[in-house]
PDB file of C-alpha atoms in Angstrom:
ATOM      1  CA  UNK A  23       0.000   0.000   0.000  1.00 56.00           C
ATOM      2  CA  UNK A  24       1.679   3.198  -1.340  1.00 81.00           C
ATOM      3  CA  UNK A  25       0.505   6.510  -1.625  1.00 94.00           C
ATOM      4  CA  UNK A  26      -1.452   8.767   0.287  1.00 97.00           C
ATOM      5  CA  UNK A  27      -4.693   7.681   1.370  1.00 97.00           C
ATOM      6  CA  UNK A  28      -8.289   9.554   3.344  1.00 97.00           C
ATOM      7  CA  UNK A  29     -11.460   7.823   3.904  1.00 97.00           C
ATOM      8  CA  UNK A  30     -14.457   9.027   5.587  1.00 97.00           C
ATOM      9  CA  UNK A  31     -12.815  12.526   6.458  1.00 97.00           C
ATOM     10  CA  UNK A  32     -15.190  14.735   8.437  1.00 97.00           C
ATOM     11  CA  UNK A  33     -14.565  18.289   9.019  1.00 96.00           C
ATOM     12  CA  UNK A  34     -16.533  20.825  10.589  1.00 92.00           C
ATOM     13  CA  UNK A  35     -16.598  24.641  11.965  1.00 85.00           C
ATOM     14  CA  UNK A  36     -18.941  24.006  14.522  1.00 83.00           C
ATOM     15  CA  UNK A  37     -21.885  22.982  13.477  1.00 82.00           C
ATOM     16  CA  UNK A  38     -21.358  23.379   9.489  1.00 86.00           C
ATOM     17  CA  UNK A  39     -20.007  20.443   8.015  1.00 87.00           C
ATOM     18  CA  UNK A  40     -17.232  21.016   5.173  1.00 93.00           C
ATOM     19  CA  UNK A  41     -16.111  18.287   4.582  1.00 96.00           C
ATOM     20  CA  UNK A  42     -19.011  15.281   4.218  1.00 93.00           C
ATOM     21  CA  UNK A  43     -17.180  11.814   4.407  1.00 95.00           C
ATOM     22  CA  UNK A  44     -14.394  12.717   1.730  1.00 97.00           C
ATOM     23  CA  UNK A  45     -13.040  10.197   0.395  1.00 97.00           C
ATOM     24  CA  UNK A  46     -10.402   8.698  -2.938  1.00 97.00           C
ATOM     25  CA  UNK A  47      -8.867   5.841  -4.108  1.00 97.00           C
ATOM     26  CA  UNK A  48      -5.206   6.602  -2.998  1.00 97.00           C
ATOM     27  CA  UNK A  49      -2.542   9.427  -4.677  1.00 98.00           C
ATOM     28  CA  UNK A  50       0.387   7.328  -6.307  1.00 97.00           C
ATOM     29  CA  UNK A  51       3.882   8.102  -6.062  1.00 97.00           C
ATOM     30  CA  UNK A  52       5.389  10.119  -8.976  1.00 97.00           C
ATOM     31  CA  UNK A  53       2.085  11.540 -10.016  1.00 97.00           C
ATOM     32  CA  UNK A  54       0.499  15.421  -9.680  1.00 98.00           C
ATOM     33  CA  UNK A  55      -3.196  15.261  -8.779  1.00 98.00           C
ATOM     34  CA  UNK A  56      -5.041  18.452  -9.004  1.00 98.00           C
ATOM     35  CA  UNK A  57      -7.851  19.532  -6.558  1.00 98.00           C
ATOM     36  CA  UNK A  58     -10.236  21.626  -8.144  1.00 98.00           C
ATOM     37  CA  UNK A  59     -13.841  23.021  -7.598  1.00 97.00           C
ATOM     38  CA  UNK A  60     -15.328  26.567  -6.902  1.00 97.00           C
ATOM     39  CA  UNK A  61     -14.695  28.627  -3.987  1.00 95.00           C
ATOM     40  CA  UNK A  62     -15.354  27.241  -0.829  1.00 93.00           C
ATOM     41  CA  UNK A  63     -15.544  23.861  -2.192  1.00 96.00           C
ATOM     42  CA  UNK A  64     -13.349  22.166   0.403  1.00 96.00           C
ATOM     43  CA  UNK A  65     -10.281  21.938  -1.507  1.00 97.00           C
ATOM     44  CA  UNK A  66      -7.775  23.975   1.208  1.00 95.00           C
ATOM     45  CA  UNK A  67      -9.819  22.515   4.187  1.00 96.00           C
ATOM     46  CA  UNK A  68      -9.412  18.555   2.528  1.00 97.00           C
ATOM     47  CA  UNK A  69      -5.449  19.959   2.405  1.00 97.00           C
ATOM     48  CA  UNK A  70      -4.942  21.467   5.829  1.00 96.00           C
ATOM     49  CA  UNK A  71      -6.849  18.316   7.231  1.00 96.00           C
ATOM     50  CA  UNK A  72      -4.615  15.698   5.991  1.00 97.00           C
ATOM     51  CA  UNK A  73      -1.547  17.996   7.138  1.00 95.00           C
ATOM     52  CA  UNK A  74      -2.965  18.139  10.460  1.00 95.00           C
ATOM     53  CA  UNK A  75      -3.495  22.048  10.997  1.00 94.00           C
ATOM     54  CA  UNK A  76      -7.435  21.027  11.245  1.00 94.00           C
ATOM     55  CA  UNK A  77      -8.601  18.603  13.350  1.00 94.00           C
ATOM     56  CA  UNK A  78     -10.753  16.020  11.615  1.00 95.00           C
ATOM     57  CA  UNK A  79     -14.503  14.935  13.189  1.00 94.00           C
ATOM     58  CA  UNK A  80     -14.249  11.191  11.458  1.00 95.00           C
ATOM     59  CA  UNK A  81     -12.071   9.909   8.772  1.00 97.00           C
ATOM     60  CA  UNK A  82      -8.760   7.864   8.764  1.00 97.00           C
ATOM     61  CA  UNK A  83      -5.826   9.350   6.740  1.00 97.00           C
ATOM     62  CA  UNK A  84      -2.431   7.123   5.555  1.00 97.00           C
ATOM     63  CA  UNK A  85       1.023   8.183   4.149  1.00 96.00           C
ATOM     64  CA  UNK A  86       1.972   4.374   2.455  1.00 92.00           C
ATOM     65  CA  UNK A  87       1.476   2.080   5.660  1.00 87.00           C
ATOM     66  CA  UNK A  88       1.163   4.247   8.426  1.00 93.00           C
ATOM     67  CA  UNK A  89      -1.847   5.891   9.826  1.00 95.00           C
ATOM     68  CA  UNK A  90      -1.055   9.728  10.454  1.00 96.00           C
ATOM     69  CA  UNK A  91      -4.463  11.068  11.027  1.00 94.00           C
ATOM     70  CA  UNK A  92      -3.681  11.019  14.945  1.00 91.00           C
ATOM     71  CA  UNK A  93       0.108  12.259  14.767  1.00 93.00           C
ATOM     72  CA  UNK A  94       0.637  15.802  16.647  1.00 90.00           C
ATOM     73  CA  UNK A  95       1.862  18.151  13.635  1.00 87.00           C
ATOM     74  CA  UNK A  96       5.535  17.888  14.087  1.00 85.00           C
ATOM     75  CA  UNK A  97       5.472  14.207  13.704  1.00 89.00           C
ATOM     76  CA  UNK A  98       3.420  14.423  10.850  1.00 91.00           C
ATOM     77  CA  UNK A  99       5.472  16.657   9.182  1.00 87.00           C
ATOM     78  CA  UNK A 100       8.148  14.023   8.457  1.00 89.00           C
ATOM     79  CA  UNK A 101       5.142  12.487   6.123  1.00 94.00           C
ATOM     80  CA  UNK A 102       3.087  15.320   4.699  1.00 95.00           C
ATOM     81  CA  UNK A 103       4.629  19.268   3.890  1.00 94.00           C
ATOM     82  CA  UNK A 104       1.863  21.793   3.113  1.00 94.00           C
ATOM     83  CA  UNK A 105       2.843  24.905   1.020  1.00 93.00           C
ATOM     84  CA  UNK A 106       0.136  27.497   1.358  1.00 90.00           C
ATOM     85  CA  UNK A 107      -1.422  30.231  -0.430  1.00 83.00           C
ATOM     86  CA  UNK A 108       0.392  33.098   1.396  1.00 76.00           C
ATOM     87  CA  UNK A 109       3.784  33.066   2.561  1.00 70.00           C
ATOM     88  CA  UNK A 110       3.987  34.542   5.814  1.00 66.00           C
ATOM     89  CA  UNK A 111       6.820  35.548   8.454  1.00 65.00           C
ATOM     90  CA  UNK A 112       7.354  38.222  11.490  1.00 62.00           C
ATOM     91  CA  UNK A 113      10.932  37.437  11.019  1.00 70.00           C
ATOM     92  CA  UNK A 114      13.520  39.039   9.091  1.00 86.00           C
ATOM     93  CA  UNK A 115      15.336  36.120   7.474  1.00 92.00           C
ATOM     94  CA  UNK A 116      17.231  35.790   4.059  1.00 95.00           C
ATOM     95  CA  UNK A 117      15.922  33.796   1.424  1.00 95.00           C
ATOM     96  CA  UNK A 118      18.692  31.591   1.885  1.00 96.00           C
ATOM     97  CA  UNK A 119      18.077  31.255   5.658  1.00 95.00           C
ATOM     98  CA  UNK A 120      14.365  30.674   4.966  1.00 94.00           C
ATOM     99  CA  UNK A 121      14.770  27.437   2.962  1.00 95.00           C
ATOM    100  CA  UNK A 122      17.978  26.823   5.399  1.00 95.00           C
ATOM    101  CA  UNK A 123      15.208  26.168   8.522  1.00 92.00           C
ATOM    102  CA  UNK A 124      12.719  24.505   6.398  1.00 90.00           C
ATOM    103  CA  UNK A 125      15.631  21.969   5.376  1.00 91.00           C
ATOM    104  CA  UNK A 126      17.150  21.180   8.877  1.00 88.00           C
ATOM    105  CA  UNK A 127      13.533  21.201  10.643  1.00 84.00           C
ATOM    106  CA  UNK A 128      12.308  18.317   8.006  1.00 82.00           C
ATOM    107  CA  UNK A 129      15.835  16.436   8.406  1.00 82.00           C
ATOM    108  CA  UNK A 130      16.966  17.459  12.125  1.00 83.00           C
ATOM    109  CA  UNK A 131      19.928  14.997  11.813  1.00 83.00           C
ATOM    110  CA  UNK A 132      20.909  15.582   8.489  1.00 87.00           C
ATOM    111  CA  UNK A 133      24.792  16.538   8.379  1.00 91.00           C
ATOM    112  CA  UNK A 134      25.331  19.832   7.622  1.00 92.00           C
ATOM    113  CA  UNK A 135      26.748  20.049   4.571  1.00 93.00           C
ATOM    114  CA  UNK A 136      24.211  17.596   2.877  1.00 93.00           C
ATOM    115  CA  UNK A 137      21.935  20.253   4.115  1.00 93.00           C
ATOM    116  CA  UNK A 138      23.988  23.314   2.576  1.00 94.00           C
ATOM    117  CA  UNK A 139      24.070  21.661  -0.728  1.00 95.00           C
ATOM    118  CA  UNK A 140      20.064  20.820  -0.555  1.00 94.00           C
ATOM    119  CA  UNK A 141      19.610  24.356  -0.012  1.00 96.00           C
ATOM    120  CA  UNK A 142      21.995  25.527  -2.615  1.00 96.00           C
ATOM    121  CA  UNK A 143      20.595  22.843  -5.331  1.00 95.00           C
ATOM    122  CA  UNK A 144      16.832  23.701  -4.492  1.00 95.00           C
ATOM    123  CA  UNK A 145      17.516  27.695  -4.680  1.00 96.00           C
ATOM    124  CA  UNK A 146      19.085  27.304  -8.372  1.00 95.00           C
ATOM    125  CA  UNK A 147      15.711  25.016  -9.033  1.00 93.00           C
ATOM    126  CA  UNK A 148      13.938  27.606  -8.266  1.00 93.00           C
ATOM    127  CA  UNK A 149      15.748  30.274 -10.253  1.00 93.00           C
ATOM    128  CA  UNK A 150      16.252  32.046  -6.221  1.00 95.00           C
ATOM    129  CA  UNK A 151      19.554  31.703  -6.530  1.00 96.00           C
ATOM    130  CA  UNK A 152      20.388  35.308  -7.276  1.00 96.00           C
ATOM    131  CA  UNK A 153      18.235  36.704  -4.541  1.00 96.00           C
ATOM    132  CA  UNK A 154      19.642  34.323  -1.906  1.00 96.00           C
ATOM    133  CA  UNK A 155      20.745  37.022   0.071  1.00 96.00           C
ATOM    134  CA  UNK A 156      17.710  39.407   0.330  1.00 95.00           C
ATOM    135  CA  UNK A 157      15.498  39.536   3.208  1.00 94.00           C
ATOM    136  CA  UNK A 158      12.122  37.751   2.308  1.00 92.00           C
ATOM    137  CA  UNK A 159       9.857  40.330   3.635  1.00 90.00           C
ATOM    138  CA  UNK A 160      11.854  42.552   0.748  1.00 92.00           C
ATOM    139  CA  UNK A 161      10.562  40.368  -1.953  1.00 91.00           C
ATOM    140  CA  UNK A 162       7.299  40.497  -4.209  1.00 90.00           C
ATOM    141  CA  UNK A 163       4.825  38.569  -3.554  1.00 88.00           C
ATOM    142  CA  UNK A 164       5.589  35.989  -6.446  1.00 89.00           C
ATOM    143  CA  UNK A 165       9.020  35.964  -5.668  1.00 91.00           C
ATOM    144  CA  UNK A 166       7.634  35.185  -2.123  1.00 91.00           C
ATOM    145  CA  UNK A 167       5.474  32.441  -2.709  1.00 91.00           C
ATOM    146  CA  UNK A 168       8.246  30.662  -5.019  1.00 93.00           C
ATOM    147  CA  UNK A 169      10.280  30.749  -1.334  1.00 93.00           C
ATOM    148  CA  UNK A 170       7.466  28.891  -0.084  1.00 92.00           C
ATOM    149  CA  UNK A 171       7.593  26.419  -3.182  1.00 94.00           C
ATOM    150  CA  UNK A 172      11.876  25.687  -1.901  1.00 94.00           C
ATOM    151  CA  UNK A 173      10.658  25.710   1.304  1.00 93.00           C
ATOM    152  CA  UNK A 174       8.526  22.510   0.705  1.00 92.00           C
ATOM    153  CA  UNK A 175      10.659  21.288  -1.990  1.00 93.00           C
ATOM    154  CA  UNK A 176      14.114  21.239  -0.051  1.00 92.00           C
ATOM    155  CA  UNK A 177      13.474  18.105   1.836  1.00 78.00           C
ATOM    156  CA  UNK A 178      10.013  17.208   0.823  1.00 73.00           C
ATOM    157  CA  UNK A 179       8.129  14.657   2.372  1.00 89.00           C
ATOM    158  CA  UNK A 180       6.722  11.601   0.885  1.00 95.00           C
ATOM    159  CA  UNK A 181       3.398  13.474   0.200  1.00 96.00           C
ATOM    160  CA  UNK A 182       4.115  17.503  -0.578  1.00 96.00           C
ATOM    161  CA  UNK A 183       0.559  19.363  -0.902  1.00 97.00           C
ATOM    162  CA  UNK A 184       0.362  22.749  -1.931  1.00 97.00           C
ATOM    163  CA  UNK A 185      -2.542  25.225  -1.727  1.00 96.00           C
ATOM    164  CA  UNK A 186      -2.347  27.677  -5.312  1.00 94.00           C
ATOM    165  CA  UNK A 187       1.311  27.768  -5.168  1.00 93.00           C
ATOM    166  CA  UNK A 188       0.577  29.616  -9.000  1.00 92.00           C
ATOM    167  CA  UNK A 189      -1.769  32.030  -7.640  1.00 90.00           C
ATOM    168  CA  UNK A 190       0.852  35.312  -7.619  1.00 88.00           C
ATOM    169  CA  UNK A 191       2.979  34.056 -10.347  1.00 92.00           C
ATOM    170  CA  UNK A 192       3.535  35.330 -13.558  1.00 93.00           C
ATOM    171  CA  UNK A 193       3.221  33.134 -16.682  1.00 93.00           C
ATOM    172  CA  UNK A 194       6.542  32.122 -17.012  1.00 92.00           C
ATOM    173  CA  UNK A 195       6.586  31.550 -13.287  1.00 92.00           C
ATOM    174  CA  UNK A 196       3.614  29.529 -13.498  1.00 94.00           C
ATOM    175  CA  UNK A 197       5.048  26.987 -15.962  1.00 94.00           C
ATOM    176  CA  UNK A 198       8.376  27.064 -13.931  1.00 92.00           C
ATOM    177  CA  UNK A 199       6.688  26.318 -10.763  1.00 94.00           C
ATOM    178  CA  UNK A 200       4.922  23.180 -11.909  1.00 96.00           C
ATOM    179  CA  UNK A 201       7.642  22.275 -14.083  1.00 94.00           C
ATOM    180  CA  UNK A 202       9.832  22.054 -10.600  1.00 94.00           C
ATOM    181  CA  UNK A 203       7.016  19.945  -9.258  1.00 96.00           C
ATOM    182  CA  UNK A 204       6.209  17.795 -12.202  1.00 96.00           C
ATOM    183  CA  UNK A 205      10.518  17.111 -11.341  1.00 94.00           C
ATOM    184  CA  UNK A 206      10.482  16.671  -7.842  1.00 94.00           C
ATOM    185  CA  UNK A 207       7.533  13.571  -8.647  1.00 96.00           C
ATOM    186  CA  UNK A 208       9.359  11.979 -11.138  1.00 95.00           C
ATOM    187  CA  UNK A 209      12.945  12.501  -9.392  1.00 93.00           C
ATOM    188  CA  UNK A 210      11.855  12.015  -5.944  1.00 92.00           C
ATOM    189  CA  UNK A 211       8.564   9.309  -6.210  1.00 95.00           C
ATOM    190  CA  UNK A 212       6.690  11.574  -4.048  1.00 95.00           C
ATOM    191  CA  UNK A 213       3.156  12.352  -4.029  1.00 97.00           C
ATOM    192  CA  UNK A 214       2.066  15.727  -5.011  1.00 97.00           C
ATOM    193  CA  UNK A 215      -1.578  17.301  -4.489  1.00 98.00           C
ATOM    194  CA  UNK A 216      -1.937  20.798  -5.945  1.00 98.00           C
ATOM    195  CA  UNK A 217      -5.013  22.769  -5.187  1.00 97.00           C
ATOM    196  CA  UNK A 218      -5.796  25.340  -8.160  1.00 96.00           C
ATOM    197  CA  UNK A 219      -8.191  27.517  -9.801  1.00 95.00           C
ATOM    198  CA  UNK A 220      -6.875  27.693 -13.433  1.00 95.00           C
ATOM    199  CA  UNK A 221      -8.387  24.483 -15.110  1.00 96.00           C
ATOM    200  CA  UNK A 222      -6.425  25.033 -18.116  1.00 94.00           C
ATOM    201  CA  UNK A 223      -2.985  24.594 -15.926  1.00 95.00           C
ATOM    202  CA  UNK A 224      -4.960  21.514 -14.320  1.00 96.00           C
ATOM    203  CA  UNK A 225      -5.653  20.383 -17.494  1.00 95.00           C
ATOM    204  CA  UNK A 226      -1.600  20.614 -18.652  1.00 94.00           C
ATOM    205  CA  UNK A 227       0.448  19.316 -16.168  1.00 95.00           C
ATOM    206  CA  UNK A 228      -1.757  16.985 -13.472  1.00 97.00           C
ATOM    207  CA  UNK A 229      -2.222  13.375 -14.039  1.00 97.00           C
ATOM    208  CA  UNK A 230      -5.092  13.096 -12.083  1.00 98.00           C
ATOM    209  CA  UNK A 231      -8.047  15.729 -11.396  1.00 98.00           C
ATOM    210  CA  UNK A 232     -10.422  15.619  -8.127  1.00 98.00           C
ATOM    211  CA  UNK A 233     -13.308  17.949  -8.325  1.00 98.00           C
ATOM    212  CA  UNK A 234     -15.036  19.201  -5.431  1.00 98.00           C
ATOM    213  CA  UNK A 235     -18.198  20.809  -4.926  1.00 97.00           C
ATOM    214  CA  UNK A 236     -19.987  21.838  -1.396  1.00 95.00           C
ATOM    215  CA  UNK A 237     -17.280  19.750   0.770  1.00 96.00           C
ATOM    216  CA  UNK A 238     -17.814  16.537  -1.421  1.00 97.00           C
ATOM    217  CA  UNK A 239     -15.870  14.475  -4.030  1.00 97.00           C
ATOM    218  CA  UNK A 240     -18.087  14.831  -7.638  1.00 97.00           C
ATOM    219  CA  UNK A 241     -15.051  13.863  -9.985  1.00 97.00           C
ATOM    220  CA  UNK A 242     -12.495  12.104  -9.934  1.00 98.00           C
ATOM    221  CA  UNK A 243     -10.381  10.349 -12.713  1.00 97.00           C
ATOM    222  CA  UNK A 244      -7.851  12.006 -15.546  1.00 97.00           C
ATOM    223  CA  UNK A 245      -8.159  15.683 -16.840  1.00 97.00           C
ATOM    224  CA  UNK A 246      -9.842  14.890 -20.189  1.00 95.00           C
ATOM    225  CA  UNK A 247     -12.441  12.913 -17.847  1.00 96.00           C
ATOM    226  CA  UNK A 248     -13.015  15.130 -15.309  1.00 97.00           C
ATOM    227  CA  UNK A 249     -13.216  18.273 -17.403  1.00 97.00           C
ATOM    228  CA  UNK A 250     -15.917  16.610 -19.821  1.00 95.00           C
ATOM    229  CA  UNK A 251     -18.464  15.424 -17.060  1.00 95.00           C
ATOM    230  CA  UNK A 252     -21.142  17.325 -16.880  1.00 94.00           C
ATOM    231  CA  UNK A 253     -20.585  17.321 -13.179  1.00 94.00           C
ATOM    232  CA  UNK A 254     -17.087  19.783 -13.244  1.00 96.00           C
ATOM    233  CA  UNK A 255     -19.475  22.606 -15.563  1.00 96.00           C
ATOM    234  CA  UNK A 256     -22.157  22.231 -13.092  1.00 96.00           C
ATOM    235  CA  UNK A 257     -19.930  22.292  -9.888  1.00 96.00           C
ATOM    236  CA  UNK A 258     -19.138  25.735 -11.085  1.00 97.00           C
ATOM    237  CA  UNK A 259     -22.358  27.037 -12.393  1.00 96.00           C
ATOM    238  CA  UNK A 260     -20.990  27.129 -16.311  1.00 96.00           C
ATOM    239  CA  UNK A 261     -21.077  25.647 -19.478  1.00 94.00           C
ATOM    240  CA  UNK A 262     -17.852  23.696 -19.647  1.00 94.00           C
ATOM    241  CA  UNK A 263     -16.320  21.808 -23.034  1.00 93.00           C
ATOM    242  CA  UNK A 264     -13.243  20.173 -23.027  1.00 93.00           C
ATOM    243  CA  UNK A 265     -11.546  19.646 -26.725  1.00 94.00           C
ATOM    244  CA  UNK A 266      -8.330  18.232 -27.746  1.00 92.00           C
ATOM    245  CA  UNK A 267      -6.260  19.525 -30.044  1.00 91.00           C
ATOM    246  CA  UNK A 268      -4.086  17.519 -33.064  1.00 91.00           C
ATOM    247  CA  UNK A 269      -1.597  17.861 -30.875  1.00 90.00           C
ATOM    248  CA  UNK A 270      -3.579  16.188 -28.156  1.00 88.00           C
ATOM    249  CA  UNK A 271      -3.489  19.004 -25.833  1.00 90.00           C
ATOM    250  CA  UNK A 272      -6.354  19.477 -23.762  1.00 93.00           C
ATOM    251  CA  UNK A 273      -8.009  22.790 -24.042  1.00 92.00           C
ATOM    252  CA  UNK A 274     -11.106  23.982 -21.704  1.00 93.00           C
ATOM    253  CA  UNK A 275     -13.557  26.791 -22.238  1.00 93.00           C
ATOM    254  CA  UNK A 276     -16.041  28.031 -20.391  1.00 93.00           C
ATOM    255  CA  UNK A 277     -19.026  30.242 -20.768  1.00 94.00           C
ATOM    256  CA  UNK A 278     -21.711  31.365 -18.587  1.00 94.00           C
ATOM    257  CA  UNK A 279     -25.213  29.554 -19.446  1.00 89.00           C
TER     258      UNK A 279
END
């Protein structure tokens, strides 16, 4: 059993369920699944559950063979990193510095100087390597939230999840960004789970789609799948067809109804 697994996850702000028994057949090593669906559709709630920042109701969660879902947060960092929307920090730390922590704190006993040339390898990745030395809270807020994309690539985790990690990026940035994730699956067998808005990026570089809609799982399966049930246009209140080019690129386009 390999992968990550949930089943069954329950999640709630008091009284208002968002998450209503979510559940998949488990995301493989090596591949990027996209979670997609409208706003408040569950996607960063299903994401900050299975990292353990929200406490779950009901549900059982699984990095390969061991359960996580009752891990305090530290421990289960060693199995899941989340990347979030926003990067944020009070402190005044170098770019350098900043991926520095996140590499020692997910390999505490990691000699030094494997941990150096992590850093050093992951900031040319990332095309940081040139602002290495400026203060974080300097930076734009792309050039920010590729910090947080080192930050969970430096030492990832078996299962890396990250919440619109596109979302401030410019077009080239964009393609860069999954490009270095697209890598880090194929180089490093993990599993990566990216939540996004821009179907067209989903379309391009995921291997597997989930679509969710008012805290529930309505799609699930490849891009070309997802993006022509009629569930996905309905989830977000448009008329949705998915074409392929000669190339056999994937193209989606939406219209209101």
């Amino acid at each position: 059993m390999t992968g990550l697994h949930f089943q069954d996850l329950v999640v709630a702000y008091g009284t208002r369920s968002v998450l209503r028994g979510v559940g998949a057949a488990p995301l493989l090593p090596g591949t990027v699944t996209a979670l997609v669906g409208p706003n408040a559709a569950g996607k960063s709630t299903l994401m900050r559950a299975i990292a353990g920042i929200l406490p779950i109701a009901r549900g059982t969660i699984a990095v390969d063979c061991t359960r996580i879902e009752a891990l305090r947060l530290r421990e289960r960092a060693r199995w899941v990193r989340y990347v979030p929307q926003t990067y944020a920090t009070n402190a005044r730390l170098s770019v350098y510095d900043a991926v520095h922590v996140a590499a020692h704190a997910a390999a505490p006993d990691e000699a030094p100087h494997r941990i150096r040339h992590a850093v050093a390898q992951t900031l040319a990745r990332a095309g940081l390597a040139d602002l290495s030395e400026r203060l974080v809270c300097d930076l734009s807020g792309g050039q920010q939230q590729l910090v947080a994309l080192a930050q969970g690539l430096v030492r990832a985790a078996p299962v890396l999840l990250l919440d619109e990690p596109t979302s401030a990026l410019d077009l080239r940035n964009q393609l860069e960004a999954l490009r270095l994730l697209r890598e880090a699956a194929t180089r490093d067998g993990i599993t990566v789970a990216v939540a996004m808005h821009d179907l067209a990026l989903a379309a391009r570089h995921a291997d597997r789609v989930i679509l969710l809609s008012q805290g529930a799982i309505v799609a699930d399966g490849s891009p070309g799948d997802v993006f022509s049930d009629p569930e996905c246009g309905a989830a977000y209140g448009v008329d949705l067809v998915a074409t392929r080019s000669a190339s056999g690129a994937l193209h989606i386009e939406a219209s209101l109804p």
